[in-house]
Tab-separated table of N, CA and C in Angstrom:
chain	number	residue	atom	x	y	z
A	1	UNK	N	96.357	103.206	108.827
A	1	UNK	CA	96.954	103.301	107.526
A	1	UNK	C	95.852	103.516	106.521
A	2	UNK	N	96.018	104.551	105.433
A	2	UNK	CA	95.116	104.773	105.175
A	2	UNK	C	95.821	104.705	103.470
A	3	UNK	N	94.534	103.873	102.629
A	3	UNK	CA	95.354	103.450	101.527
A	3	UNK	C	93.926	103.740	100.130
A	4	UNK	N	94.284	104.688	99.329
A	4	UNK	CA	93.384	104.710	98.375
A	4	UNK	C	94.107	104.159	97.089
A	5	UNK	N	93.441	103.961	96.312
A	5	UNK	CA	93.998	103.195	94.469
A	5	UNK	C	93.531	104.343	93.373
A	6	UNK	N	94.486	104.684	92.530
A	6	UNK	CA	94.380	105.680	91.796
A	6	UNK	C	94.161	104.645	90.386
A	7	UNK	N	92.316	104.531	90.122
A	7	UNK	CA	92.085	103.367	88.968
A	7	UNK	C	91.979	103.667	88.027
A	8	UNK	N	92.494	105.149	87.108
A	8	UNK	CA	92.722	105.409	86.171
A	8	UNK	C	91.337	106.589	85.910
A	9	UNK	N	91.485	106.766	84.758
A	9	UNK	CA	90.547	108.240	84.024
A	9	UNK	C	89.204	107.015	83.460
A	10	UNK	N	87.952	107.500	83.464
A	10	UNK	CA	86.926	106.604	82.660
A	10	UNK	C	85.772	105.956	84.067
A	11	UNK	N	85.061	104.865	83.547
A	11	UNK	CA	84.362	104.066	84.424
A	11	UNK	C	85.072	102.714	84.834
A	12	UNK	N	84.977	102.781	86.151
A	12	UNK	CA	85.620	101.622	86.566
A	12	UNK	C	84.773	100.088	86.335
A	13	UNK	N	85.775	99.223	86.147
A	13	UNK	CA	85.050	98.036	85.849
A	13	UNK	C	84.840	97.076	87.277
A	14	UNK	N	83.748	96.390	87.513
A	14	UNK	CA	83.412	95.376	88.599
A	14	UNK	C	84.613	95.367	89.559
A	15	UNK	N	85.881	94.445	88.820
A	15	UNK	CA	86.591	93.890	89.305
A	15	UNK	C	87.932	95.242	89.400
A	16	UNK	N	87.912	96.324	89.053
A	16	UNK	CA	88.419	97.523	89.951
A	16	UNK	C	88.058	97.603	90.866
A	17	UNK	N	86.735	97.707	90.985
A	17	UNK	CA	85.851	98.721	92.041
A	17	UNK	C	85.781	97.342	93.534
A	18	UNK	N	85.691	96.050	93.269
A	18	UNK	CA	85.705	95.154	94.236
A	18	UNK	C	86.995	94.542	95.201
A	19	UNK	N	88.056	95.126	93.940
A	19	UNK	CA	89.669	95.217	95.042
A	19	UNK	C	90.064	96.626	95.503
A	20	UNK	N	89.252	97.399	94.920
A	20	UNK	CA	89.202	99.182	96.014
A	20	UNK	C	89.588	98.892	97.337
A	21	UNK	N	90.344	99.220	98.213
A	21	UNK	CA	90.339	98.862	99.589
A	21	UNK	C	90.171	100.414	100.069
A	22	UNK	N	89.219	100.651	101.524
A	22	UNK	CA	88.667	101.314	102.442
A	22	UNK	C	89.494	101.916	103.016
A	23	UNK	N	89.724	102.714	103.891
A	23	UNK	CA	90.252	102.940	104.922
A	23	UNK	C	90.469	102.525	106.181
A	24	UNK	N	91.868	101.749	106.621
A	24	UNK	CA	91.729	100.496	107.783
A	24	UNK	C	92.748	101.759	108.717
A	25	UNK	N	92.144	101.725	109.802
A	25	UNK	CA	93.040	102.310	110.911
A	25	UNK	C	93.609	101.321	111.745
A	26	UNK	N	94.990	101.620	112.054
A	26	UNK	CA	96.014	100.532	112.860
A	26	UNK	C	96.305	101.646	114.030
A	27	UNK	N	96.578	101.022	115.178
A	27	UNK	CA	97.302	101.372	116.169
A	27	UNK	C	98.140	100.469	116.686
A	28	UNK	N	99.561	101.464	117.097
A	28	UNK	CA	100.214	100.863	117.797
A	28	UNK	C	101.388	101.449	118.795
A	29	UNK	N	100.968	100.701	120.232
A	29	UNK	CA	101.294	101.335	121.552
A	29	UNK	C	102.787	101.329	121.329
A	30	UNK	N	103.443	102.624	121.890
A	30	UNK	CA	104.449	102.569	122.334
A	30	UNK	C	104.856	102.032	123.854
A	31	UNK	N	106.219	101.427	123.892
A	31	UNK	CA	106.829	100.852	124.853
A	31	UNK	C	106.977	102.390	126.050
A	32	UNK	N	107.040	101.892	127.478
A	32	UNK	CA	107.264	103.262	128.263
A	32	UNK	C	108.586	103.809	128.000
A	33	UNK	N	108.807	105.191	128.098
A	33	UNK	CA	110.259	105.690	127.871
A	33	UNK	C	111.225	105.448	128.823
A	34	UNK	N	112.289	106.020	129.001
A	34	UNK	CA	113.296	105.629	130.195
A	34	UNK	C	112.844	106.554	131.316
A	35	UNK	N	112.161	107.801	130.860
A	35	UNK	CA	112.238	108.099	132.461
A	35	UNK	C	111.109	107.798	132.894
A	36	UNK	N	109.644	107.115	132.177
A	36	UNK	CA	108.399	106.828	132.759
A	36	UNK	C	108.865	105.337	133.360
A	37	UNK	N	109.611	104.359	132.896
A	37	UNK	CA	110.213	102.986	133.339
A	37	UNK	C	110.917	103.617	134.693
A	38	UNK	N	111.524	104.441	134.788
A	38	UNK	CA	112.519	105.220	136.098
A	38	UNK	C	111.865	105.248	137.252
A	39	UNK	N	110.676	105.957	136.682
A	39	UNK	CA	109.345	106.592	137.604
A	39	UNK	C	108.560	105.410	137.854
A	40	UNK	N	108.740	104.194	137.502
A	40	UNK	CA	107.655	103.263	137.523
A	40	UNK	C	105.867	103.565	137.384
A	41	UNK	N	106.320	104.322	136.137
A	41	UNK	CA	105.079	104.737	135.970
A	41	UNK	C	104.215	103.612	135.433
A	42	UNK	N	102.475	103.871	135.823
A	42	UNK	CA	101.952	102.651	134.962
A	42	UNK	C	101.391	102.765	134.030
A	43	UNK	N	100.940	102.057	133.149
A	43	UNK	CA	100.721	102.396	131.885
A	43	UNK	C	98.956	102.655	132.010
A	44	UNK	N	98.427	103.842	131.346
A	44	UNK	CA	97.099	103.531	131.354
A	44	UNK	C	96.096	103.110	130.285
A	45	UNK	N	97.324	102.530	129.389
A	45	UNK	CA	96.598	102.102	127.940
A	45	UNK	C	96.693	100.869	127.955
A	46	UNK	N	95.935	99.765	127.829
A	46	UNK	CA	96.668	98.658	127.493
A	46	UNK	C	96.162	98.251	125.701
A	47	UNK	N	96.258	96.969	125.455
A	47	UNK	CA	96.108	96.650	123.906
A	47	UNK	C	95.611	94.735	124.205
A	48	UNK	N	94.688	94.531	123.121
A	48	UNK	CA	94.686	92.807	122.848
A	48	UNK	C	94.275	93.422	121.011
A	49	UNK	N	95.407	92.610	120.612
A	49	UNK	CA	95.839	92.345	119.223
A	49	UNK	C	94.578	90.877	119.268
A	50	UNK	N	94.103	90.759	119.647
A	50	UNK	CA	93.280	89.283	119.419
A	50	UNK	C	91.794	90.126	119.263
A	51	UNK	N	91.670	91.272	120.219
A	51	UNK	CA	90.338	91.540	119.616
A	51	UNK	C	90.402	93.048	118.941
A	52	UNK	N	91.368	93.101	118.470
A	52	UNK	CA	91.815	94.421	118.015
A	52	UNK	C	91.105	95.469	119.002
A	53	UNK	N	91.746	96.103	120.250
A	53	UNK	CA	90.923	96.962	120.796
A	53	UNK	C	92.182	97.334	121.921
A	54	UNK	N	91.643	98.561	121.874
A	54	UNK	CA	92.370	99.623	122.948
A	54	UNK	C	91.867	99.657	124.080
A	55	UNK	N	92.438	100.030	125.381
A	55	UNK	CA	91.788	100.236	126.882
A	55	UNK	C	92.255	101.304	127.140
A	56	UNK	N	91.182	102.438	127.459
A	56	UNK	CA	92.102	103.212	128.417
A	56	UNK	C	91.326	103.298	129.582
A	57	UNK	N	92.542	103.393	130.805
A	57	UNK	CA	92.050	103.322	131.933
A	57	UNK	C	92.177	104.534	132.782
A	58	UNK	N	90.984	104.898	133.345
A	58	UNK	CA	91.568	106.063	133.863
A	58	UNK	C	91.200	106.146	135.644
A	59	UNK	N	91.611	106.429	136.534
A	59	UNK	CA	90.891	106.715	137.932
A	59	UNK	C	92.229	105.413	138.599
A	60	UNK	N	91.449	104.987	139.529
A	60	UNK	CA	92.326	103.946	140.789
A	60	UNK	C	91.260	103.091	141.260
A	61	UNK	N	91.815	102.074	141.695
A	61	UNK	CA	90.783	101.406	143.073
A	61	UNK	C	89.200	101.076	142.058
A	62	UNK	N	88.233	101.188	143.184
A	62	UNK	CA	87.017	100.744	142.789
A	62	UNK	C	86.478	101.956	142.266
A	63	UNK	N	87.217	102.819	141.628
A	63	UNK	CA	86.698	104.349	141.143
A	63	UNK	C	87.224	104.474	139.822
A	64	UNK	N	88.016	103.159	139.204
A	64	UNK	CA	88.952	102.818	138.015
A	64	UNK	C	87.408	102.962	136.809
A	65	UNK	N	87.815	104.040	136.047
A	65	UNK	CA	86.927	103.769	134.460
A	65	UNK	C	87.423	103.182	133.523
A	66	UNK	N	87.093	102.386	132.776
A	66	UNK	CA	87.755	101.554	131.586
A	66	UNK	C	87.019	102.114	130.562
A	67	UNK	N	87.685	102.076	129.623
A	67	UNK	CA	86.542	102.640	128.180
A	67	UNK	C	87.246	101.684	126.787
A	68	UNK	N	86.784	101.345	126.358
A	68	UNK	CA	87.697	100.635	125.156
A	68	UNK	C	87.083	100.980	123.431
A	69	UNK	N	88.384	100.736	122.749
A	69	UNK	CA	87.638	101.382	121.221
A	69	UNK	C	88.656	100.051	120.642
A	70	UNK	N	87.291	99.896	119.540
A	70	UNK	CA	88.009	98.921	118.770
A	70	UNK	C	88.777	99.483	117.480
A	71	UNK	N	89.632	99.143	116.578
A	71	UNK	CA	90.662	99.707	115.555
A	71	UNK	C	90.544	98.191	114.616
A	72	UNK	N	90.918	98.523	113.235
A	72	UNK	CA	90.906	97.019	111.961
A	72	UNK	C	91.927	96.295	112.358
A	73	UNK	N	92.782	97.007	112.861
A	73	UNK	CA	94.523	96.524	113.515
A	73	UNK	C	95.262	97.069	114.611
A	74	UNK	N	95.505	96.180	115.880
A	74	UNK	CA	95.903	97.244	116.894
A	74	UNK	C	97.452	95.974	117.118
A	75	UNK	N	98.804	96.685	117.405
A	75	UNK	CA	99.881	96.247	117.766
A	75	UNK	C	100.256	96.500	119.368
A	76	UNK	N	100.549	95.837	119.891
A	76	UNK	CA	100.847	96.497	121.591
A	76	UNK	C	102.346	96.835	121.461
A	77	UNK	N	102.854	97.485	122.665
A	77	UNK	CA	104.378	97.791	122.601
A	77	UNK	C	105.067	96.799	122.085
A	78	UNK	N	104.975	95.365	122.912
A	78	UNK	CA	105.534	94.407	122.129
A	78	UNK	C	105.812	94.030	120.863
A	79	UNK	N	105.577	94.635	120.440
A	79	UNK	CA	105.122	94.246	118.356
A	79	UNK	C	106.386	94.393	118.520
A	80	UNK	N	107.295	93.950	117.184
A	80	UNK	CA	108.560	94.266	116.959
A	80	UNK	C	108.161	95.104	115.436
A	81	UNK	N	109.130	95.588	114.894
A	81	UNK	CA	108.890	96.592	113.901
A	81	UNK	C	108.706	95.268	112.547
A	82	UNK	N	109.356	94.491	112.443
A	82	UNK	CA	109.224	93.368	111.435
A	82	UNK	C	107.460	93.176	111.034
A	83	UNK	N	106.913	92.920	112.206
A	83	UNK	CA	105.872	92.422	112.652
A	83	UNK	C	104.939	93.514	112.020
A	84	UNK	N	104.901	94.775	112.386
A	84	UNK	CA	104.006	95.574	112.047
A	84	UNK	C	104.376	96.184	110.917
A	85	UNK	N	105.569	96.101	109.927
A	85	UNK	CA	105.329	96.066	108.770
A	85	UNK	C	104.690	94.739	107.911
A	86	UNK	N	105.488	93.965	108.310
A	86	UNK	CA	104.779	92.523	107.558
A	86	UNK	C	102.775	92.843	107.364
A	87	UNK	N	102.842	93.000	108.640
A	87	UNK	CA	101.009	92.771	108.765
A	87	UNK	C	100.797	93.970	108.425
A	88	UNK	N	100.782	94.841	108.155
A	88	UNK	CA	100.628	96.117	107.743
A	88	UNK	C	100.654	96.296	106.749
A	89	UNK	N	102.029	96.697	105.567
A	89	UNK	CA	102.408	96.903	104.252
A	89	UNK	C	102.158	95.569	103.287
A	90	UNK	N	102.953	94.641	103.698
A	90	UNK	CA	103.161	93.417	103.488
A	90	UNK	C	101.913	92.820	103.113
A	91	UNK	N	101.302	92.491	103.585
A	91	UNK	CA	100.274	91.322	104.125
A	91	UNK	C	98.654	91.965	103.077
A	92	UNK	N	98.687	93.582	103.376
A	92	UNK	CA	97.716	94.287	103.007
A	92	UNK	C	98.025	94.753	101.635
A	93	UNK	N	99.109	93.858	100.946
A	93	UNK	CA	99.287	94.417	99.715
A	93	UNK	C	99.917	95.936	99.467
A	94	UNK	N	100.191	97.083	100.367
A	94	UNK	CA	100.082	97.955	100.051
A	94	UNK	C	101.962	98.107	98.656
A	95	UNK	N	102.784	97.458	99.159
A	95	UNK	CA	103.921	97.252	98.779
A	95	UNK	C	103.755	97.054	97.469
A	96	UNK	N	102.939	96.012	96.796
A	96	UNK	CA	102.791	95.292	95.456
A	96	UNK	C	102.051	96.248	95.136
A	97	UNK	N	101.202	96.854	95.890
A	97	UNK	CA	100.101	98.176	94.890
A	97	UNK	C	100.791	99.103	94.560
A	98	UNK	N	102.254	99.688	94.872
A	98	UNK	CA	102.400	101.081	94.723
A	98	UNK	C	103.490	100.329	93.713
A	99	UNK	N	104.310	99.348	93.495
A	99	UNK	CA	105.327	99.049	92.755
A	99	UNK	C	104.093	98.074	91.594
A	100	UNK	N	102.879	98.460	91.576
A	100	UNK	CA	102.111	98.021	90.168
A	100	UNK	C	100.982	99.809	89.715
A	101	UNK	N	101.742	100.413	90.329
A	101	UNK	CA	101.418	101.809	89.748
A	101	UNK	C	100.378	102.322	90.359
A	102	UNK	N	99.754	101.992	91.594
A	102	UNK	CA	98.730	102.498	92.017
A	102	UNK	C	99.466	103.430	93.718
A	103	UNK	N	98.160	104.577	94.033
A	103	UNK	CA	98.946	105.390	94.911
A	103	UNK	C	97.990	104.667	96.137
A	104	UNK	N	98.937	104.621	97.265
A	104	UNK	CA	98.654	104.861	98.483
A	104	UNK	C	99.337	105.458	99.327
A	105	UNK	N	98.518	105.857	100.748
A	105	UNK	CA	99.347	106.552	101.569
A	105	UNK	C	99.116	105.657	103.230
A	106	UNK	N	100.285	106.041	103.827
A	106	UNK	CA	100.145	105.751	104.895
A	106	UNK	C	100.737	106.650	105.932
A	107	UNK	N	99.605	107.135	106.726
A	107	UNK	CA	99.334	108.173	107.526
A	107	UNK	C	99.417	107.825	109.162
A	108	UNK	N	100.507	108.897	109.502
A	108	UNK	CA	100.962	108.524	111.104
A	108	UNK	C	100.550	109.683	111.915
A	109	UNK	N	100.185	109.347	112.927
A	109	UNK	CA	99.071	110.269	113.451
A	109	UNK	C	99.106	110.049	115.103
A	110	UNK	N	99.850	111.246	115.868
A	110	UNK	CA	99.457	111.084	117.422
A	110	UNK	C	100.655	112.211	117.814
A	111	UNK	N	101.124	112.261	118.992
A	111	UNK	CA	101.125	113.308	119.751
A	111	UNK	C	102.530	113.115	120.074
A	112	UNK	N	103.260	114.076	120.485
A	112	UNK	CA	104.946	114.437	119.991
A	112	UNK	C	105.242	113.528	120.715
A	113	UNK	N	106.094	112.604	120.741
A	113	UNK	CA	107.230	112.100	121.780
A	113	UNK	C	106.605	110.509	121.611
A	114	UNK	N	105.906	110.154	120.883
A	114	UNK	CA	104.352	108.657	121.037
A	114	UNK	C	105.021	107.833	120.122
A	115	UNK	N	105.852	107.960	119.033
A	115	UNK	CA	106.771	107.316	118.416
A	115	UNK	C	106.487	106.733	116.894
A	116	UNK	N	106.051	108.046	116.371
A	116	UNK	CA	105.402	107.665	114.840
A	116	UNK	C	106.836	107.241	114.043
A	117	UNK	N	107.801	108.118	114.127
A	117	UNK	CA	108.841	108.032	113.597
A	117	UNK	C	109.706	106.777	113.843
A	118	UNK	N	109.835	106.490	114.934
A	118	UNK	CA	110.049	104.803	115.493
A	118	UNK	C	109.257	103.789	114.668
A	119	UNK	N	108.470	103.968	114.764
A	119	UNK	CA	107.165	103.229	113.935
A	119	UNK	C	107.746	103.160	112.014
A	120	UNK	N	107.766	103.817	111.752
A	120	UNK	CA	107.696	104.531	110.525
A	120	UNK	C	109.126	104.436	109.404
A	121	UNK	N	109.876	104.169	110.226
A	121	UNK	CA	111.438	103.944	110.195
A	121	UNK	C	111.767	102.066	109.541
């Protein structure tokens, strides 16, 4: 989610420039679909919301590569949608910033069928 503050025309003062917030990237896994659950397919992503970080796994057996990337906020399938707005919009202010006149955006980003719109809804 990516959230800038529109702090007006002029020089910004201290206490503008020190509630500026950055750019925080969130992820969050989708649940398997019905026909990958069908297929008993396995998942090769997993998620820990405790250390904010992604796995992907790729290969089998003792030939298995793991690689992991960390994110400011990561949700696993499990999240319920409550959840990842609360901690998301909610929590990060973005809600109270745009209904006190300032712009942000929040930007959904990944690959057709991955469930931005699920998300987003």
């Amino acid at each position: 989610a990516h959230r800038a503050r529109a702090l007006g025309i002029g020089k910004k003062t201290e206490v503008e420039m020190s509630e500026a917030k950055s750019v925080q990237v969130v992820v969050r896994l989708r649940p398997l679909n019905e026909r990958e659950a069908r297929g008993s397919t396995l998942p090769v992503v997993t998620a820990s919301t405790d250390k904010s970080e992604v796995c992907i796994c790729r290969g089998q057996g003792n030939r298995q590569l793991k690689q992991a990337f960390n994110f400011d906020r990561v949700f696993t399938s499990f999240t319920s949608q409550e959840e990842v707005f609360q901690q998301t919009f909610l929590d990060q202010g973005i809600v109270d910033d745009v209904l006190r006149g300032y712009e942000s955006t929040v930007f959904a980003y990944g690959q057709t069928g991955t469930g931005k719109t699920f998300t987003m809804e």
